[in-house]
Coordinates of C-alpha atoms in Angstrom, one line a residue:
M1 CA 22.9 -15.5 -9.2
G2 CA 19.6 -16.4 -10.9
A3 CA 19.9 -17.4 -14.6
L4 CA 18.1 -15.6 -17.5
L5 CA 15.2 -17.1 -19.2
N6 CA 16.0 -20.0 -21.5
W7 CA 16.0 -18.8 -25.1
D8 CA 16.3 -22.2 -26.9
R9 CA 16.1 -21.7 -30.7
D10 CA 13.1 -23.9 -31.2
D11 CA 11.4 -23.8 -27.8
H12 CA 11.2 -20.1 -26.6
F13 CA 9.5 -20.0 -23.2
A14 CA 8.4 -23.7 -23.8
M15 CA 5.1 -22.2 -24.8
D16 CA 4.1 -25.2 -27.0
H17 CA 3.8 -27.2 -23.8
G18 CA 1.4 -24.7 -22.2
I19 CA 4.0 -23.5 -19.7
S20 CA 4.1 -19.8 -18.7
G21 CA 6.7 -17.2 -19.7
I22 CA 8.5 -17.7 -16.4
S23 CA 9.0 -21.4 -17.2
R24 CA 12.3 -22.9 -16.0
K25 CA 13.1 -19.6 -14.4
T26 CA 15.5 -19.6 -11.4
V27 CA 14.9 -16.9 -8.8
E28 CA 17.1 -16.4 -5.7
Y29 CA 16.3 -14.8 -2.4
C30 CA 19.3 -13.5 -0.4
G31 CA 19.8 -10.7 2.0
G32 CA 16.4 -9.1 1.6
M33 CA 16.7 -9.1 -2.2
V34 CA 15.2 -11.3 -4.9
D35 CA 17.3 -11.9 -8.1
I36 CA 15.2 -12.9 -11.1
G37 CA 18.1 -12.9 -13.5
F38 CA 17.6 -9.8 -15.6
T39 CA 17.2 -7.6 -12.6
S40 CA 16.9 -7.6 -8.8
Y41 CA 14.2 -6.2 -6.4
P42 CA 13.9 -5.7 -2.7
V43 CA 11.7 -8.5 -1.3
G44 CA 8.0 -7.4 -1.9
E45 CA 8.7 -4.9 -4.7
L46 CA 7.3 -7.1 -7.4
L47 CA 4.2 -7.8 -5.4
C48 CA 3.8 -4.0 -4.9
Q49 CA 4.0 -3.6 -8.7
F50 CA 1.2 -6.1 -9.2
L51 CA -0.9 -4.4 -6.5
N52 CA -0.4 -1.0 -8.3
Y53 CA -1.0 -2.4 -11.8
D54 CA -4.2 -1.2 -13.5
F55 CA -6.0 -4.3 -14.7
A56 CA -8.7 -2.3 -16.5
D57 CA -7.4 -2.9 -20.0
F58 CA -6.8 -6.6 -19.2
L59 CA -10.4 -6.9 -18.0
T60 CA -11.6 -5.3 -21.3
L61 CA -9.7 -7.8 -23.4
K62 CA -10.8 -10.7 -21.1
R63 CA -14.5 -9.9 -21.7
Q64 CA -13.8 -9.8 -25.4
R65 CA -12.0 -13.1 -25.3
D66 CA -14.7 -14.7 -23.1
G67 CA -17.3 -13.5 -25.6
R68 CA -15.2 -15.1 -28.4
I69 CA -14.6 -11.7 -30.0
S70 CA -11.5 -11.6 -32.2
I71 CA -8.7 -9.5 -30.9
P72 CA -5.5 -8.7 -32.8
A73 CA -2.6 -10.7 -31.4
E74 CA -0.4 -7.5 -31.3
K75 CA -2.9 -5.8 -28.9
V76 CA -2.7 -8.7 -26.5
S77 CA 1.0 -8.8 -26.8
Q78 CA 1.3 -5.1 -26.0
L79 CA -0.9 -5.6 -22.9
L80 CA 1.1 -8.6 -21.6
T81 CA 4.5 -7.1 -22.2
G82 CA 3.4 -4.1 -20.2
M83 CA 2.6 -6.1 -17.1
P84 CA 4.9 -6.3 -14.1
Y85 CA 7.8 -8.7 -14.5
Y86 CA 7.4 -8.8 -18.3
R87 CA 7.9 -5.1 -18.8
D88 CA 11.2 -5.2 -16.8
L89 CA 12.2 -8.2 -19.0
M90 CA 11.5 -6.3 -22.1
A91 CA 13.4 -3.2 -20.8
Q92 CA 16.5 -5.3 -20.2
L93 CA 16.6 -7.0 -23.7
E94 CA 18.5 -5.7 -26.7
P95 CA 16.3 -4.2 -29.4
D96 CA 16.5 -7.3 -31.7
R97 CA 15.7 -9.7 -28.9
R98 CA 12.9 -7.4 -27.7
E99 CA 11.3 -7.7 -31.1
T100 CA 11.7 -11.5 -30.9
C101 CA 10.1 -11.6 -27.5
A102 CA 7.2 -9.4 -28.7
R103 CA 6.6 -11.8 -31.6
L104 CA 6.5 -14.7 -29.2
F105 CA 4.0 -12.9 -27.1
C106 CA 1.9 -12.6 -30.2
Q107 CA 2.3 -16.2 -31.1
Y108 CA 1.5 -17.6 -27.7
Q109 CA -1.0 -15.0 -26.5
R110 CA -3.8 -17.7 -26.6
G111 CA -1.9 -20.0 -24.3
A112 CA -0.2 -20.0 -21.0
L113 CA 0.9 -16.4 -21.0
W114 CA -2.7 -15.3 -20.9
Q115 CA -3.6 -17.9 -18.4
D116 CA -0.7 -16.7 -16.2
A117 CA -1.9 -13.1 -16.4
E118 CA -5.5 -14.1 -15.6
E119 CA -4.3 -16.2 -12.6
C120 CA -2.3 -13.2 -11.3
Y121 CA -5.4 -10.9 -11.6
L122 CA -7.6 -13.4 -9.7
L123 CA -5.0 -13.8 -6.9
I124 CA -4.4 -10.0 -6.6
E125 CA -8.1 -9.2 -6.6
N126 CA -9.3 -12.0 -4.2
R127 CA -6.3 -12.6 -2.0
Y128 CA -3.3 -10.3 -1.9
Q129 CA -5.0 -7.0 -2.0
K130 CA -7.2 -7.8 1.0
M131 CA -4.3 -9.2 2.9
I132 CA -1.8 -6.4 2.1
L133 CA -4.2 -3.7 3.2
Q134 CA -3.6 -5.1 6.6
S135 CA 0.1 -5.6 6.2
V136 CA 1.6 -2.7 8.0
T137 CA 4.6 -2.4 10.3
D138 CA 2.9 -1.9 13.7
R139 CA 2.4 -5.1 15.6
K140 CA -1.4 -5.0 16.1
E141 CA -2.2 -4.7 12.4
K142 CA 0.5 -7.2 11.6
Q143 CA -1.3 -9.6 13.8
D144 CA -4.5 -8.8 11.9
L145 CA -2.7 -10.0 8.7
L146 CA -1.7 -13.3 10.3
S147 CA -5.3 -13.7 11.5
F148 CA -6.5 -13.2 7.9
L149 CA -4.1 -15.9 6.8
A150 CA -5.1 -18.2 9.6
A151 CA -8.8 -17.9 8.5
L152 CA -8.0 -19.3 5.0
P153 CA -9.0 -23.0 4.4
A154 CA -6.8 -25.6 5.9
G155 CA -3.5 -26.0 4.0
A156 CA -4.2 -22.9 1.9
L157 CA -1.0 -21.2 3.0
N158 CA 1.0 -24.1 1.6
S159 CA -0.1 -23.4 -2.0
P160 CA 0.5 -20.5 -4.3
G161 CA -3.2 -20.3 -4.9
L162 CA -3.8 -19.6 -1.2
G163 CA -6.9 -21.7 -1.2
M164 CA -8.2 -20.6 -4.6
S165 CA -9.1 -23.1 -7.3
L166 CA -6.7 -22.4 -10.2
R167 CA -7.1 -23.8 -13.7
V168 CA -3.9 -25.7 -13.3
P169 CA -3.2 -26.7 -9.7
A170 CA -0.1 -24.9 -8.4
V171 CA 2.6 -26.7 -6.4
K172 CA 4.5 -24.9 -3.6
P173 CA 8.0 -24.2 -4.9
E174 CA 10.7 -26.0 -2.9
P175 CA 14.0 -24.2 -2.2
T176 CA 17.6 -25.2 -2.9
F177 CA 19.9 -23.7 -0.2
L178 CA 23.2 -22.1 -1.1
I179 CA 25.9 -20.1 0.6
R180 CA 26.7 -16.7 -1.0
D181 CA 29.6 -14.3 -0.4
G182 CA 28.0 -11.5 1.5
G183 CA 31.1 -9.3 1.5
T184 CA 31.9 -9.2 5.2
E185 CA 30.3 -12.6 5.9
P186 CA 28.6 -15.5 4.1
K187 CA 24.8 -15.4 3.6
L188 CA 22.3 -18.1 3.2
A189 CA 20.5 -17.9 -0.2
E190 CA 17.4 -19.8 -1.4
Q191 CA 16.9 -20.7 -5.0
Y192 CA 13.6 -21.7 -6.6
R193 CA 12.8 -23.2 -10.0
L194 CA 9.5 -21.7 -11.1
T195 CA 6.9 -22.4 -13.8
R196 CA 4.4 -19.5 -13.3
L197 CA 4.1 -16.0 -12.0
S198 CA 1.6 -17.0 -9.3
E199 CA 4.5 -18.9 -7.6
L200 CA 6.6 -15.8 -7.6
L201 CA 3.8 -13.7 -6.0
Y202 CA 3.5 -16.4 -3.4
L203 CA 7.2 -16.4 -2.6
E204 CA 7.1 -12.6 -2.4
L205 CA 4.4 -12.8 0.3
I206 CA 6.1 -15.6 2.3
H207 CA 9.5 -13.9 2.3
L208 CA 8.0 -10.6 3.2
L209 CA 6.3 -12.1 6.2
R210 CA 9.5 -13.9 7.2
S211 CA 11.5 -10.7 7.0
G212 CA 9.1 -8.9 9.3
G213 CA 8.5 -6.3 6.6
G214 CA 5.2 -4.9 5.2
I215 CA 3.6 -3.0 2.4
Q216 CA 1.9 0.3 3.0
K217 CA -0.8 2.1 1.1
C218 CA 0.0 5.8 0.5
R219 CA -2.5 8.1 2.1
N220 CA -2.1 10.6 -0.6
C221 CA -2.1 8.7 -4.0
G222 CA -3.4 5.3 -2.8
R223 CA -0.4 3.4 -4.3
Y224 CA 1.2 0.5 -2.5
F225 CA 4.8 0.9 -1.5
L226 CA 7.6 -0.8 0.6
P227 CA 8.5 1.4 3.6
E228 CA 12.1 1.5 4.6
R229 CA 12.9 -1.0 7.3
G230 CA 12.5 0.4 10.7
Y231 CA 10.3 3.3 9.6
H232 CA 6.5 3.7 9.6
Y233 CA 5.8 5.9 6.6
R234 CA 2.2 6.7 5.6
Y235 CA 3.2 8.3 2.3
C236 CA 5.3 7.0 -0.6
D237 CA 8.3 8.7 -2.1
Q238 CA 6.9 8.8 -5.7
V239 CA 6.0 12.1 -7.4
A240 CA 2.5 13.0 -6.3
P241 CA -0.4 13.1 -8.7
G242 CA -0.7 16.6 -10.3
E243 CA 2.8 17.5 -9.1
S244 CA 6.0 17.8 -11.2
V245 CA 8.5 17.6 -8.3
R246 CA 6.9 17.2 -4.9
T247 CA 6.5 13.6 -3.7
C248 CA 3.6 12.2 -1.7
R249 CA 5.9 12.2 1.3
D250 CA 6.6 15.9 0.8
I251 CA 2.9 16.6 0.7
G252 CA 2.4 14.4 3.8
A253 CA 5.1 16.3 5.7
A254 CA 3.5 19.6 4.7
K255 CA 0.1 18.4 6.0
T256 CA 1.7 17.3 9.3
R257 CA 3.4 20.6 9.8
Q258 CA 0.1 22.5 9.0
S259 CA -1.8 20.3 11.4
K260 CA 0.7 20.9 14.1
L261 CA 0.6 24.7 13.5
E262 CA -3.2 24.6 13.6
G263 CA -3.1 22.6 16.8
S264 CA -0.5 24.9 18.3
A265 CA -2.7 27.9 17.4
A266 CA -5.7 26.4 19.1
L267 CA -3.7 25.6 22.2
T268 CA -2.3 29.2 22.3
I269 CA -5.8 30.7 22.0
Y270 CA -7.1 28.4 24.7
Q271 CA -4.2 29.1 27.1
R272 CA -4.7 32.9 26.6
A273 CA -8.4 32.5 27.3
Y274 CA -7.6 30.3 30.4
K275 CA -5.4 33.0 31.9
R276 CA -7.9 35.7 31.1
Y277 CA -10.9 34.0 32.7
Y278 CA -9.0 32.6 35.7
A279 CA -8.0 36.2 36.4
R280 CA -11.8 36.7 37.1
V281 CA -11.6 34.2 39.9
L282 CA -8.6 36.0 41.4
K283 CA -10.5 39.3 41.2
G284 CA -13.6 37.9 42.7
Q285 CA -15.7 38.3 39.5
W286 CA -16.2 34.6 39.1
S287 CA -16.4 31.7 41.6
K288 CA -14.2 28.7 41.2
E289 CA -17.3 26.7 40.2
Q290 CA -18.0 29.2 37.4
F291 CA -14.5 28.9 36.1
Q292 CA -14.6 25.1 36.2
R293 CA -17.9 25.2 34.2
W294 CA -16.2 27.4 31.6
Q295 CA -13.1 25.1 31.5
V296 CA -15.1 21.9 30.9
Q297 CA -16.9 23.5 27.9
A298 CA -13.7 25.2 26.7
L299 CA -11.8 21.9 26.5
K300 CA -14.6 20.4 24.4
V301 CA -14.4 23.4 22.1
R302 CA -10.6 23.1 21.8
S303 CA -10.9 19.4 20.9
E304 CA -13.5 20.2 18.3
A305 CA -11.3 23.0 16.9
D306 CA -8.3 20.6 16.6
A307 CA -10.3 17.9 14.9
D308 CA -12.1 20.1 12.4
H309 CA -9.3 22.7 11.9
W310 CA -11.3 25.8 13.0
S311 CA -10.0 29.2 12.4
G312 CA -8.6 31.2 15.3
E313 CA -11.4 33.7 15.2
R314 CA -14.1 31.0 15.4
L315 CA -12.4 29.4 18.4
E316 CA -12.1 32.8 20.2
E317 CA -15.7 33.6 19.6
C318 CA -16.9 30.2 21.0
L319 CA -14.7 30.6 24.1
H320 CA -16.1 34.1 24.6
S321 CA -19.7 32.8 24.2
I322 CA -19.1 30.2 26.9
A323 CA -17.7 32.9 29.2
E324 CA -20.8 35.1 28.6
A325 CA -23.1 32.2 29.5
V326 CA -21.1 31.5 32.6
S327 CA -21.2 35.1 33.7
D328 CA -25.0 35.3 33.4
S329 CA -26.1 33.6 36.6
K330 CA -29.7 33.5 35.2
K331 CA -28.7 31.0 32.5
N332 CA -28.7 27.4 33.5
E333 CA -26.0 24.8 32.7
S334 CA -27.7 23.3 29.7
K335 CA -27.6 26.6 28.0
I336 CA -23.9 26.9 28.8
E337 CA -23.3 23.5 27.2
L338 CA -24.9 24.9 23.9
A339 CA -22.7 27.9 23.8
F340 CA -19.8 26.3 22.0
L341 CA -22.1 25.5 19.1
I342 CA -22.7 29.2 18.3

C-alpha cells in the first residue's frame, strides 16, 4: 500500500528544500484504515495521538528558540522524534537507520521539521481540540460538531489550516483512487501525496467525519480515544492512572454498578416507607391528603438521595422526619417541606 519515506542518499527527507519530514509521503485510506507505509492505524487514531500528546516540553523549547537562546540540537531531535507519527517511524526502523534518522533530526531541527511541529501544535490547540470535544457518536452532539465547522470562515473546511494563517499556505491534498482487493470483495482506496503533517491531520478529520465515527474524551483519565464502531463508550480501555491492571473502562463499569446499587438501595428504602405509611391510611391513622403530602416530599428526598449518593440511614431518617411532620396536624405545610433537610 503506501510507500515508505524516501531515503535518497544525498537528500534525506528533502530537508534542504525546507520540506517537512513527511515530504513525498504516500498515505492510503481504505476500509476504515490509513496506511502510512511503516504502519497502519484506524482512521482517527493518529489525530487521537496528537490530541493526547503533551506539548509542555515543546512549548518550553519554543520559548527558548523565540528568545534566541541556544539549544543543543540533540535535545530538539529527542523532542521531535518523540512526537506522534515520528516516534512510530523511529520504532519501525532498524537500529542503524534509527541513528541516521536521529542525526538528520539534529541536522534539520532548525528547518521544516520544527515548523511542521509548531504548525501541528497551533492547529491542535486552536482548532482540533475544540472540535473533537464535540465529536461524539450521538446525533445531537455530532450536529454540534458540524455546526462548529460551519461557523468557520468561508472556505476554511477546504484547507488543512481550517481557516488559520499558516507560515506556508497549505493546499488541500487531492486523492488518487484505486481498487484494492478486500478479500471477499474489492474496496475503493484513496491515495494522497503529502508534504506536511498538518495535511495528514486534516485528512484524519475529514475521513473520520465521512465514516460517521467520532473521538471521545475518557471521563476517568481525560485522554482522547476512538470508541468501537456502534458503541458509545465514556471510558477508554487504557490502564487507568495509578492502576497497574485495571483500565479506565473497568473503573467506569465499577462506578456504574455502584451507582445502580445505591439507586436500588434508595428505591428499596422508599418503597418500604411507602408501604409503611400507606398502611396508616388503611388503618385510619392518616387521611389520603396526609399521605399525598408525605409522598410529594418523599419523592423529592429520594431524588436528592440518588443524585448525592446518600447513605441508607440518612434517607430513612429524612423519610421518618417528613412522616412526623405530616402526623402533627398543628404543623403547617411549609414546615413539612423543610423536613427533608433535617
